[in-house]
């Protein structure tokens, strides 16, 4: 049991686990902001433009079904307006994550592009110098 706790402690203290936890918390808060943007800012004007429709009210109600004499099931509803809002939320979140990843990749690329000082060409060895002299002498003859 002690070994298990030691492994868990090593995992929890690692920077990656803490970074991941912070990312999940910030992501949850960001999701709330996006929901508010979609529900309170984007969808009301969009509903107004298409005739005063509130997207959360858009649904198809299936007829009630009688399963026994005097016993009727409540009608089922398909809330496609809520689905539309969820899709818009997803698109906005995906776009924001795309922009963040693109920005991080751009910063990473700038770090990699920093040119290092050019390495000086190595001095030719004595054998190479001798061979070069022989070649030059043969050319001149």
XYZ file of N, CA and C in Angstrom:
423
model
N 0.828 -1.193 0.000
C 0.000 0.000 0.000
C 0.874 1.259 0.000
N 1.983 1.233 0.715
C 2.869 2.382 0.796
C 3.493 2.685 -0.573
N 3.838 1.626 -1.315
C 4.426 1.806 -2.639
C 3.411 2.487 -3.576
N 2.167 2.055 -3.456
C 1.100 2.642 -4.268
C 0.956 4.133 -3.960
N 0.951 4.493 -2.693
C 0.829 5.897 -2.296
C 2.033 6.708 -2.757
N 3.239 6.105 -2.678
C 4.430 6.805 -3.157
C 4.347 7.080 -4.660
N 3.864 6.083 -5.419
C 3.720 6.266 -6.866
C 2.693 7.346 -7.168
N 1.577 7.329 -6.418
C 0.551 8.343 -6.636
C 1.081 9.732 -6.313
N 1.835 9.853 -5.223
C 2.396 11.139 -4.840
C 3.375 11.631 -5.911
N 4.198 10.736 -6.439
C 5.139 11.115 -7.491
C 4.391 11.595 -8.736
N 3.279 10.921 -9.057
C 2.474 11.321 -10.215
C 1.822 12.677 -9.980
N 1.229 12.866 -8.806
C 0.483 14.098 -8.519
C 1.395 15.310 -8.422
N 2.633 15.113 -8.026
C 3.547 16.236 -7.845
C 4.239 16.607 -9.151
N 4.238 15.712 -10.110
C 4.861 16.013 -11.402
C 4.197 17.228 -12.021
N 4.966 18.013 -12.730
C 4.454 19.225 -13.361
C 3.349 18.949 -14.362
N 3.452 17.850 -15.120
C 2.450 17.578 -16.145
C 1.072 17.353 -15.533
N 0.996 16.645 -14.412
C -0.297 16.383 -13.791
C -0.903 17.683 -13.271
N -0.096 18.535 -12.705
C -0.595 19.807 -12.189
C -1.025 20.702 -13.351
N -0.229 20.740 -14.413
C -0.593 21.529 -15.594
C -1.914 21.039 -16.185
N -2.075 19.721 -16.219
C -3.299 19.154 -16.758
C -4.500 19.540 -15.886
N -4.337 19.495 -14.577
C -5.433 19.866 -13.681
C -5.814 21.329 -13.863
N -4.818 22.190 -13.986
C -5.095 23.613 -14.213
C -5.820 23.786 -15.547
N -5.382 23.055 -16.562
C -6.036 23.133 -17.870
C -7.492 22.708 -17.819
N -7.783 21.661 -17.060
C -9.170 21.196 -16.942
C -10.024 22.250 -16.237
N -9.506 22.844 -15.179
C -10.260 23.854 -14.435
C -10.503 25.090 -15.296
N -9.446 25.562 -15.967
C -9.596 26.732 -16.830
C -10.518 26.401 -18.010
N -10.404 25.196 -18.543
C -11.277 24.777 -19.646
C -12.737 24.765 -19.239
N -13.022 24.308 -18.011
C -14.400 24.321 -17.523
C -14.942 25.731 -17.406
N -14.116 26.624 -16.892
C -14.536 28.024 -16.781
C -14.721 28.632 -18.172
N -13.841 28.298 -19.089
C -13.938 28.799 -20.452
C -15.220 28.296 -21.114
N -15.573 27.038 -20.842
C -16.821 26.482 -21.375
C -18.028 27.269 -20.890
N -18.001 27.691 -19.623
C -19.092 28.507 -19.094
C -19.185 29.850 -19.793
N -18.031 30.447 -20.078
C -18.017 31.726 -20.794
C -18.584 31.560 -22.199
N -18.174 30.495 -22.883
C -18.665 30.262 -24.242
C -20.173 30.000 -24.214
N -20.648 29.234 -23.229
C -22.095 29.003 -23.119
C -22.842 30.314 -22.959
N -22.309 31.192 -22.136
C -22.954 32.486 -21.934
C -22.938 33.310 -23.216
N -21.809 33.304 -23.930
C -21.732 34.051 -25.191
C -22.779 33.542 -26.176
N -22.860 32.218 -26.300
C -23.803 31.642 -27.259
C -25.242 31.896 -26.817
N -25.568 31.579 -25.557
C -26.951 31.678 -25.080
C -27.429 33.117 -24.927
N -26.539 34.020 -24.497
C -26.967 35.371 -24.167
C -26.658 36.410 -25.237
N -25.691 36.132 -26.115
C -25.289 37.150 -27.092
C -25.553 36.713 -28.537
N -25.202 35.487 -28.886
C -25.326 35.057 -30.290
C -26.740 34.594 -30.638
N -27.310 33.734 -29.824
C -28.590 33.125 -30.183
C -29.782 34.096 -30.148
N -29.884 35.024 -29.183
C -31.047 35.927 -29.225
C -31.153 36.749 -30.516
N -30.069 37.391 -30.991
C -30.220 38.114 -32.271
C -30.489 37.167 -33.440
N -29.882 35.995 -33.410
C -30.116 35.032 -34.480
C -31.576 34.604 -34.485
N -32.129 34.334 -33.311
C -33.554 33.998 -33.216
C -34.434 35.148 -33.666
N -34.046 36.381 -33.324
C -34.812 37.551 -33.727
C -34.804 37.701 -35.250
N -33.618 37.453 -35.857
C -33.508 37.575 -37.310
C -34.404 36.575 -38.045
N -34.592 35.402 -37.470
C -35.408 34.396 -38.166
C -36.841 34.376 -37.649
N -37.260 35.470 -37.027
C -38.677 35.591 -36.688
C -38.997 35.458 -35.215
N -38.115 35.875 -34.347
C -38.407 35.861 -32.913
C -38.399 34.472 -32.300
N -37.590 33.585 -32.824
C -37.538 32.211 -32.331
C -36.521 32.112 -31.207
N -36.919 31.482 -30.105
C -35.987 31.165 -29.032
C -35.527 29.734 -29.277
N -34.250 29.545 -29.531
C -33.753 28.225 -29.921
C -33.976 27.161 -28.851
N -33.969 27.560 -27.594
C -34.184 26.555 -26.538
C -35.605 26.025 -26.579
N -36.525 26.764 -27.204
C -37.912 26.300 -27.299
C -38.159 25.438 -28.530
N -37.200 25.349 -29.429
C -37.390 24.548 -30.642
C -37.336 23.061 -30.296
N -38.439 22.384 -30.565
C -38.490 20.950 -30.287
C -39.629 20.334 -31.077
N -39.518 19.050 -31.243
C -40.580 18.273 -31.867
C -41.135 17.367 -30.780
N -42.449 17.430 -30.615
C -43.076 16.606 -29.583
C -43.755 15.422 -30.260
N -43.325 14.233 -29.871
C -43.928 13.020 -30.408
C -45.250 12.768 -29.674
N -46.208 12.156 -30.340
C -47.508 11.963 -29.696
C -47.420 11.033 -28.478
N -48.315 11.277 -27.527
C -48.389 10.421 -26.341
C -48.837 9.033 -26.769
N -48.395 8.048 -26.014
C -48.709 6.667 -26.385
C -49.427 5.997 -25.218
N -50.516 5.355 -25.541
C -51.267 4.627 -24.514
C -50.721 3.207 -24.470
N -50.201 2.803 -23.303
C -49.622 1.465 -23.187
C -50.597 0.472 -22.574
N -51.558 0.965 -21.864
C -52.604 0.107 -21.291
C -53.846 0.968 -21.154
N -54.924 0.325 -20.835
C -56.180 1.049 -20.700
C -56.078 2.074 -19.564
N -56.169 3.335 -19.935
C -56.103 4.410 -18.945
C -54.686 4.829 -18.576
N -53.660 4.131 -19.082
C -52.263 4.482 -18.780
C -51.613 5.011 -20.057
N -51.217 6.274 -20.019
C -50.632 6.917 -21.187
C -49.233 7.424 -20.829
N -48.295 7.138 -21.700
C -46.935 7.657 -21.516
C -46.910 9.130 -21.889
N -46.080 9.875 -21.199
C -45.911 11.282 -21.531
C -45.298 11.389 -22.919
N -45.637 12.429 -23.653
C -45.059 12.563 -24.991
C -43.549 12.809 -24.921
N -42.828 12.181 -25.825
C -41.372 12.381 -25.907
C -41.101 13.626 -26.739
N -40.056 14.344 -26.383
C -39.697 15.546 -27.142
C -38.275 15.436 -27.664
N -38.079 15.934 -28.859
C -36.749 16.015 -29.461
C -36.380 17.493 -29.475
N -35.448 17.888 -28.600
C -35.076 19.301 -28.432
C -33.936 19.650 -29.382
N -34.257 19.843 -30.646
C -33.213 20.132 -31.634
C -32.670 21.555 -31.504
N -33.400 22.464 -30.913
C -32.897 23.820 -30.687
C -31.731 23.813 -29.711
N -31.855 23.019 -28.672
C -30.769 22.875 -27.700
C -29.545 22.254 -28.378
N -29.791 21.313 -29.273
C -28.695 20.692 -30.023
C -27.973 21.728 -30.884
N -28.747 22.616 -31.526
C -28.135 23.667 -32.354
C -27.229 24.556 -31.499
N -27.702 24.918 -30.317
C -26.876 25.747 -29.434
C -25.613 25.007 -29.008
N -25.722 23.718 -28.726
C -24.559 22.935 -28.327
C -23.551 22.847 -29.466
N -24.025 22.699 -30.691
C -23.126 22.653 -31.854
C -22.397 23.991 -32.013
N -23.113 25.091 -31.840
C -22.474 26.407 -31.943
C -21.436 26.572 -30.832
N -21.764 26.120 -29.610
C -20.780 26.146 -28.510
C -19.525 25.388 -28.906
N -19.707 24.190 -29.455
C -18.566 23.362 -29.838
C -17.711 24.062 -30.895
N -18.352 24.650 -31.884
C -17.597 25.310 -32.958
C -16.769 26.468 -32.397
N -17.361 27.241 -31.493
C -16.629 28.370 -30.913
C -15.457 27.870 -30.076
N -15.688 26.856 -29.245
C -14.613 26.311 -28.407
C -13.515 25.718 -29.282
N -13.894 24.949 -30.304
C -12.897 24.342 -31.191
C -12.074 25.412 -31.899
N -12.723 26.491 -32.327
C -12.008 27.580 -33.001
C -11.027 28.253 -32.045
N -11.454 28.498 -30.806
C -10.564 29.129 -29.826
C -9.370 28.226 -29.505
N -9.614 26.928 -29.355
C -8.506 25.993 -29.094
C -7.566 25.971 -30.291
N -8.111 25.989 -31.502
C -7.284 26.031 -32.712
C -6.374 27.260 -32.697
N -6.951 28.427 -32.358
C -6.143 29.651 -32.322
C -5.062 29.567 -31.249
N -5.393 28.988 -30.084
C -4.391 28.848 -29.027
C -3.253 27.933 -29.467
N -3.589 26.784 -30.055
C -2.560 25.836 -30.498
C -1.711 26.464 -31.600
N -2.363 27.188 -32.508
C -1.624 27.853 -33.583
C -0.638 28.867 -33.008
N -1.079 29.634 -32.007
C -0.198 30.613 -31.369
C 0.960 29.959 -30.648
N 0.682 28.874 -29.942
C 1.752 28.161 -29.225
C 2.749 27.579 -30.215
N 2.246 26.996 -31.308
C 3.152 26.446 -32.331
C 4.002 27.544 -32.956
N 3.423 28.718 -33.150
C 4.177 29.828 -33.737
C 5.288 30.270 -32.794
N 4.983 30.340 -31.501
C 6.013 30.701 -30.532
C 7.109 29.641 -30.475
N 6.719 28.377 -30.539
C 7.707 27.293 -30.513
C 8.590 27.342 -31.756
N 7.992 27.654 -32.893
C 8.757 27.714 -34.142
C 9.765 28.858 -34.091
N 9.395 29.987 -33.473
C 10.332 31.111 -33.377
C 11.538 30.723 -32.543
N 11.340 29.970 -31.479
C 12.462 29.534 -30.644
C 13.389 28.625 -31.432
N 12.806 27.743 -32.265
C 13.621 26.810 -33.041
C 14.350 27.515 -34.180
N 13.782 28.614 -34.715
C 14.363 29.295 -35.862
C 15.556 30.165 -35.513
N 15.757 30.469 -34.249
C 16.872 31.328 -33.881
C 18.156 30.716 -34.418
N 18.822 31.424 -35.344
C 19.991 30.829 -35.979
C 21.178 30.770 -35.012
N 21.820 29.653 -35.046
C 23.046 29.499 -34.257
C 24.190 30.060 -35.085
N 25.263 30.414 -34.436
C 26.427 30.931 -35.149
C 26.920 29.846 -36.099
N 27.232 30.246 -37.333
C 27.687 29.227 -38.284
C 29.005 28.610 -37.812
N 29.049 27.306 -37.928
C 30.246 26.588 -37.494
C 31.371 26.855 -38.493
N 32.568 27.146 -37.998
C 33.682 27.378 -38.926
C 34.024 26.074 -39.642
N 34.418 26.242 -40.901
C 34.764 25.047 -41.656
C 36.027 24.446 -41.064
N 36.043 23.126 -40.946
C 37.226 22.496 -40.349
C 38.454 22.662 -41.251
N 39.577 22.811 -40.623
C 40.855 22.945 -41.333
C 41.165 21.622 -42.019
N 41.557 21.661 -43.298
C 41.878 20.395 -43.974
C 43.080 19.716 -43.311
N 43.017 18.399 -43.332
C 44.112 17.641 -42.714
C 45.370 17.763 -43.581
N 46.479 17.305 -43.035
C 47.759 17.369 -43.759
C 47.685 16.548 -45.043
N 47.010 15.417 -44.975
C 46.889 14.574 -46.169
C 46.101 15.296 -47.265
N 45.021 15.965 -46.881
C 44.214 16.697 -47.859
C 45.027 17.835 -48.486
N 45.818 18.525 -47.677
C 46.655 19.603 -48.200
C 47.650 19.063 -49.216
N 48.293 17.925 -48.881
C 49.267 17.315 -49.771
C 48.618 16.883 -51.086
N 47.426 16.250 -50.974
C 46.717 15.818 -52.182
C 46.303 17.011 -53.044
N 45.905 18.104 -52.419
C 45.535 19.308 -53.155
C 46.745 19.865 -53.899
N 47.920 19.874 -53.262
C 49.140 20.359 -53.921
C 49.494 19.482 -55.107
N 49.379 18.163 -54.950
C 49.687 17.238 -56.045
C 48.738 17.480 -57.213
N 47.442 17.655 -56.901
C 46.445 17.905 -57.952
C 46.779 19.191 -58.702
N 47.122 20.213 -57.973
C 47.447 21.501 -58.603
C 48.703 21.402 -59.481
N 49.691 20.645 -59.025
C 50.903 20.457 -59.820
C 50.619 19.697 -61.100
N 49.753 18.684 -61.005
C 49.422 17.904 -62.194
C 48.625 18.751 -63.189
N 47.796 19.642 -62.698
C 47.018 20.524 -63.591
C 47.933 21.467 -64.370
N 48.968 21.946 -63.689
C 49.866 22.927 -64.306
C 50.783 22.303 -65.345
N 51.004 21.020 -65.341
C 51.900 20.369 -66.322
C 51.255 20.147 -67.642
